[in-house]
């Protein structure tokens, strides 16, 4: 009985890898522009999604500011009314118009402590009381 052996295979000496690459090359060339277009469209989509989220945040903020009760719900108070006062007018609020009257500017301050009992005294071992406004350190 005779046997039939094919001349194509690893032992045939043909560079099968090169042949397969040559056969697939036209398909790869057709895919390259499509892959580039997909990448560009993905970038554009991400940019549009980011723009949409920023616009939604802007709309939410603008809606809150257009509601007079949102602005009226906030009050200003001060521990020293001679320095800062707030007056709410009667009637409707004017969106975007705010006024602040400065009656006094901050001045320079300096705090001085008494000397420590000895050079070996640990910091924080003594009592330290700060009184602002009286100009003293006790």
PDB file of C-alpha atoms in Angstrom:
ATOM      1  CA  UNK A   1       0.000   0.000   0.000  1.00  0.00           C
ATOM      2  CA  UNK A   2       1.191   3.411  -0.820  1.00  0.00           C
ATOM      3  CA  UNK A   3       0.827   6.443   1.410  1.00  0.00           C
ATOM      4  CA  UNK A   4       0.199  10.006   0.502  1.00  0.00           C
ATOM      5  CA  UNK A   5       2.169  12.725   2.263  1.00  0.00           C
ATOM      6  CA  UNK A   6       1.458  16.376   1.908  1.00  0.00           C
ATOM      7  CA  UNK A   7       4.239  18.759   1.067  1.00  0.00           C
ATOM      8  CA  UNK A   8       2.785  21.525   3.256  1.00  0.00           C
ATOM      9  CA  UNK A   9       3.741  21.506   6.887  1.00  0.00           C
ATOM     10  CA  UNK A  10       6.488  22.269   9.296  1.00  0.00           C
ATOM     11  CA  UNK A  11       8.910  19.931   7.567  1.00  0.00           C
ATOM     12  CA  UNK A  12       8.181  21.353   4.100  1.00  0.00           C
ATOM     13  CA  UNK A  13      10.528  24.291   4.571  1.00  0.00           C
ATOM     14  CA  UNK A  14       7.850  26.881   3.814  1.00  0.00           C
ATOM     15  CA  UNK A  15       7.665  29.940   6.074  1.00  0.00           C
ATOM     16  CA  UNK A  16       4.066  29.437   7.201  1.00  0.00           C
ATOM     17  CA  UNK A  17       4.165  32.364   9.614  1.00  0.00           C
ATOM     18  CA  UNK A  18       5.073  34.762   6.825  1.00  0.00           C
ATOM     19  CA  UNK A  19       2.407  33.310   4.524  1.00  0.00           C
ATOM     20  CA  UNK A  20      -0.304  33.700   7.176  1.00  0.00           C
ATOM     21  CA  UNK A  21       0.783  37.290   7.924  1.00  0.00           C
ATOM     22  CA  UNK A  22       0.617  38.131   4.205  1.00  0.00           C
ATOM     23  CA  UNK A  23      -2.876  36.662   3.981  1.00  0.00           C
ATOM     24  CA  UNK A  24      -4.111  38.662   6.992  1.00  0.00           C
ATOM     25  CA  UNK A  25      -2.377  41.957   6.051  1.00  0.00           C
ATOM     26  CA  UNK A  26      -5.192  43.315   3.823  1.00  0.00           C
ATOM     27  CA  UNK A  27      -7.717  42.734   6.606  1.00  0.00           C
ATOM     28  CA  UNK A  28      -5.458  44.494   9.132  1.00  0.00           C
ATOM     29  CA  UNK A  29      -5.078  47.493   6.795  1.00  0.00           C
ATOM     30  CA  UNK A  30      -8.871  47.789   6.543  1.00  0.00           C
ATOM     31  CA  UNK A  31      -9.195  47.664  10.339  1.00  0.00           C
ATOM     32  CA  UNK A  32      -6.615  50.382  11.065  1.00  0.00           C
ATOM     33  CA  UNK A  33      -8.755  53.388   9.976  1.00  0.00           C
ATOM     34  CA  UNK A  34     -11.740  51.937  11.827  1.00  0.00           C
ATOM     35  CA  UNK A  35      -9.705  51.514  15.008  1.00  0.00           C
ATOM     36  CA  UNK A  36      -8.482  55.116  14.725  1.00  0.00           C
ATOM     37  CA  UNK A  37     -12.048  56.329  14.245  1.00  0.00           C
ATOM     38  CA  UNK A  38     -13.236  54.316  17.260  1.00  0.00           C
ATOM     39  CA  UNK A  39     -10.477  55.883  19.393  1.00  0.00           C
ATOM     40  CA  UNK A  40     -11.414  59.426  18.256  1.00  0.00           C
ATOM     41  CA  UNK A  41     -15.114  58.791  18.889  1.00  0.00           C
ATOM     42  CA  UNK A  42     -14.350  57.399  22.350  1.00  0.00           C
ATOM     43  CA  UNK A  43     -12.426  60.560  23.243  1.00  0.00           C
ATOM     44  CA  UNK A  44     -15.253  62.745  21.916  1.00  0.00           C
ATOM     45  CA  UNK A  45     -17.804  60.720  23.883  1.00  0.00           C
ATOM     46  CA  UNK A  46     -15.830  61.105  27.121  1.00  0.00           C
ATOM     47  CA  UNK A  47     -15.551  64.864  26.522  1.00  0.00           C
ATOM     48  CA  UNK A  48     -19.287  65.152  25.906  1.00  0.00           C
ATOM     49  CA  UNK A  49     -20.064  63.158  29.044  1.00  0.00           C
ATOM     50  CA  UNK A  50     -17.812  65.425  31.116  1.00  0.00           C
ATOM     51  CA  UNK A  51     -19.410  68.529  29.580  1.00  0.00           C
ATOM     52  CA  UNK A  52     -22.856  67.131  30.331  1.00  0.00           C
ATOM     53  CA  UNK A  53     -22.022  66.509  33.987  1.00  0.00           C
ATOM     54  CA  UNK A  54     -20.560  70.014  34.343  1.00  0.00           C
ATOM     55  CA  UNK A  55     -23.657  71.542  32.744  1.00  0.00           C
ATOM     56  CA  UNK A  56     -25.905  69.544  35.070  1.00  0.00           C
ATOM     57  CA  UNK A  57     -23.935  70.821  38.070  1.00  0.00           C
ATOM     58  CA  UNK A  58     -24.244  74.377  36.748  1.00  0.00           C
ATOM     59  CA  UNK A  59     -27.990  73.934  36.245  1.00  0.00           C
ATOM     60  CA  UNK A  60     -28.391  72.613  39.797  1.00  0.00           C
ATOM     61  CA  UNK A  61     -26.470  75.584  41.231  1.00  0.00           C
ATOM     62  CA  UNK A  62     -28.358  78.100  39.094  1.00  0.00           C
ATOM     63  CA  UNK A  63     -31.691  76.581  40.111  1.00  0.00           C
ATOM     64  CA  UNK A  64     -30.739  76.860  43.771  1.00  0.00           C
ATOM     65  CA  UNK A  65     -29.646  80.482  43.348  1.00  0.00           C
ATOM     66  CA  UNK A  66     -32.821  81.429  41.486  1.00  0.00           C
ATOM     67  CA  UNK A  67     -34.894  80.366  44.482  1.00  0.00           C
ATOM     68  CA  UNK A  68     -35.163  83.342  46.919  1.00  0.00           C
ATOM     69  CA  UNK A  69     -35.700  81.010  49.866  1.00  0.00           C
ATOM     70  CA  UNK A  70     -32.252  79.519  49.253  1.00  0.00           C
ATOM     71  CA  UNK A  71     -30.616  82.897  49.683  1.00  0.00           C
ATOM     72  CA  UNK A  72     -32.948  83.982  52.487  1.00  0.00           C
ATOM     73  CA  UNK A  73     -32.125  80.819  54.428  1.00  0.00           C
ATOM     74  CA  UNK A  74     -28.561  82.032  54.955  1.00  0.00           C
ATOM     75  CA  UNK A  75     -27.859  84.595  57.622  1.00  0.00           C
ATOM     76  CA  UNK A  76     -24.762  86.449  58.676  1.00  0.00           C
ATOM     77  CA  UNK A  77     -23.810  86.941  62.275  1.00  0.00           C
ATOM     78  CA  UNK A  78     -20.826  88.352  64.078  1.00  0.00           C
ATOM     79  CA  UNK A  79     -19.440  88.000  67.568  1.00  0.00           C
ATOM     80  CA  UNK A  80     -18.817  91.760  67.531  1.00  0.00           C
ATOM     81  CA  UNK A  81     -21.635  93.752  65.922  1.00  0.00           C
ATOM     82  CA  UNK A  82     -19.520  96.915  66.016  1.00  0.00           C
ATOM     83  CA  UNK A  83     -17.207  95.309  63.470  1.00  0.00           C
ATOM     84  CA  UNK A  84     -19.623  93.357  61.261  1.00  0.00           C
ATOM     85  CA  UNK A  85     -23.372  93.742  60.933  1.00  0.00           C
ATOM     86  CA  UNK A  86     -25.861  92.235  58.531  1.00  0.00           C
ATOM     87  CA  UNK A  87     -29.216  93.704  57.624  1.00  0.00           C
ATOM     88  CA  UNK A  88     -31.797  91.829  55.566  1.00  0.00           C
ATOM     89  CA  UNK A  89     -33.973  94.139  53.540  1.00  0.00           C
ATOM     90  CA  UNK A  90     -37.702  93.764  53.210  1.00  0.00           C
ATOM     91  CA  UNK A  91     -39.306  92.672  49.968  1.00  0.00           C
ATOM     92  CA  UNK A  92     -37.789  90.413  47.379  1.00  0.00           C
ATOM     93  CA  UNK A  93     -34.141  89.564  47.202  1.00  0.00           C
ATOM     94  CA  UNK A  94     -32.125  90.802  44.275  1.00  0.00           C
ATOM     95  CA  UNK A  95     -30.230  87.815  42.857  1.00  0.00           C
ATOM     96  CA  UNK A  96     -26.504  88.391  42.699  1.00  0.00           C
ATOM     97  CA  UNK A  97     -26.429  91.708  44.604  1.00  0.00           C
ATOM     98  CA  UNK A  98     -24.698  91.675  47.967  1.00  0.00           C
ATOM     99  CA  UNK A  99     -23.149  94.444  50.010  1.00  0.00           C
ATOM    100  CA  UNK A 100     -20.550  94.342  52.764  1.00  0.00           C
ATOM    101  CA  UNK A 101     -19.548  97.364  54.803  1.00  0.00           C
ATOM    102  CA  UNK A 102     -16.124  97.188  56.490  1.00  0.00           C
ATOM    103  CA  UNK A 103     -16.041  99.287  59.670  1.00  0.00           C
ATOM    104  CA  UNK A 104     -12.631  98.278  60.996  1.00  0.00           C
ATOM    105  CA  UNK A 105      -9.574  96.559  59.593  1.00  0.00           C
ATOM    106  CA  UNK A 106      -7.542  93.959  61.411  1.00  0.00           C
ATOM    107  CA  UNK A 107      -4.541  95.296  63.270  1.00  0.00           C
ATOM    108  CA  UNK A 108      -1.196  93.757  64.087  1.00  0.00           C
ATOM    109  CA  UNK A 109      -0.881  91.679  67.243  1.00  0.00           C
ATOM    110  CA  UNK A 110       2.041  90.379  69.258  1.00  0.00           C
ATOM    111  CA  UNK A 111       2.048  87.830  72.035  1.00  0.00           C
ATOM    112  CA  UNK A 112       4.907  87.771  74.558  1.00  0.00           C
ATOM    113  CA  UNK A 113       5.375  85.178  77.291  1.00  0.00           C
ATOM    114  CA  UNK A 114       7.218  85.296  80.558  1.00  0.00           C
ATOM    115  CA  UNK A 115      10.553  83.451  80.696  1.00  0.00           C
ATOM    116  CA  UNK A 116      10.622  79.760  81.566  1.00  0.00           C
ATOM    117  CA  UNK A 117      11.790  78.792  85.045  1.00  0.00           C
ATOM    118  CA  UNK A 118      14.908  77.015  83.788  1.00  0.00           C
ATOM    119  CA  UNK A 119      16.506  76.028  80.491  1.00  0.00           C
ATOM    120  CA  UNK A 120      15.627  72.381  81.202  1.00  0.00           C
ATOM    121  CA  UNK A 121      11.905  73.002  81.750  1.00  0.00           C
ATOM    122  CA  UNK A 122       9.902  71.034  79.212  1.00  0.00           C
ATOM    123  CA  UNK A 123       7.669  73.063  76.973  1.00  0.00           C
ATOM    124  CA  UNK A 124       4.056  72.626  77.938  1.00  0.00           C
ATOM    125  CA  UNK A 125       4.921  71.830  81.545  1.00  0.00           C
ATOM    126  CA  UNK A 126       3.638  75.214  82.662  1.00  0.00           C
ATOM    127  CA  UNK A 127       0.176  76.695  82.354  1.00  0.00           C
ATOM    128  CA  UNK A 128      -0.386  79.070  79.449  1.00  0.00           C
ATOM    129  CA  UNK A 129      -3.516  81.187  79.099  1.00  0.00           C
ATOM    130  CA  UNK A 130      -4.103  83.459  76.133  1.00  0.00           C
ATOM    131  CA  UNK A 131      -6.470  86.391  76.368  1.00  0.00           C
ATOM    132  CA  UNK A 132      -6.985  88.155  73.111  1.00  0.00           C
ATOM    133  CA  UNK A 133      -8.201  91.713  73.140  1.00  0.00           C
ATOM    134  CA  UNK A 134      -6.836  92.501  76.586  1.00  0.00           C
ATOM    135  CA  UNK A 135      -3.238  92.653  75.397  1.00  0.00           C
ATOM    136  CA  UNK A 136      -2.030  90.350  78.158  1.00  0.00           C
ATOM    137  CA  UNK A 137      -0.588  86.896  78.428  1.00  0.00           C
ATOM    138  CA  UNK A 138      -1.105  85.232  81.784  1.00  0.00           C
TER     139      UNK A 138
END
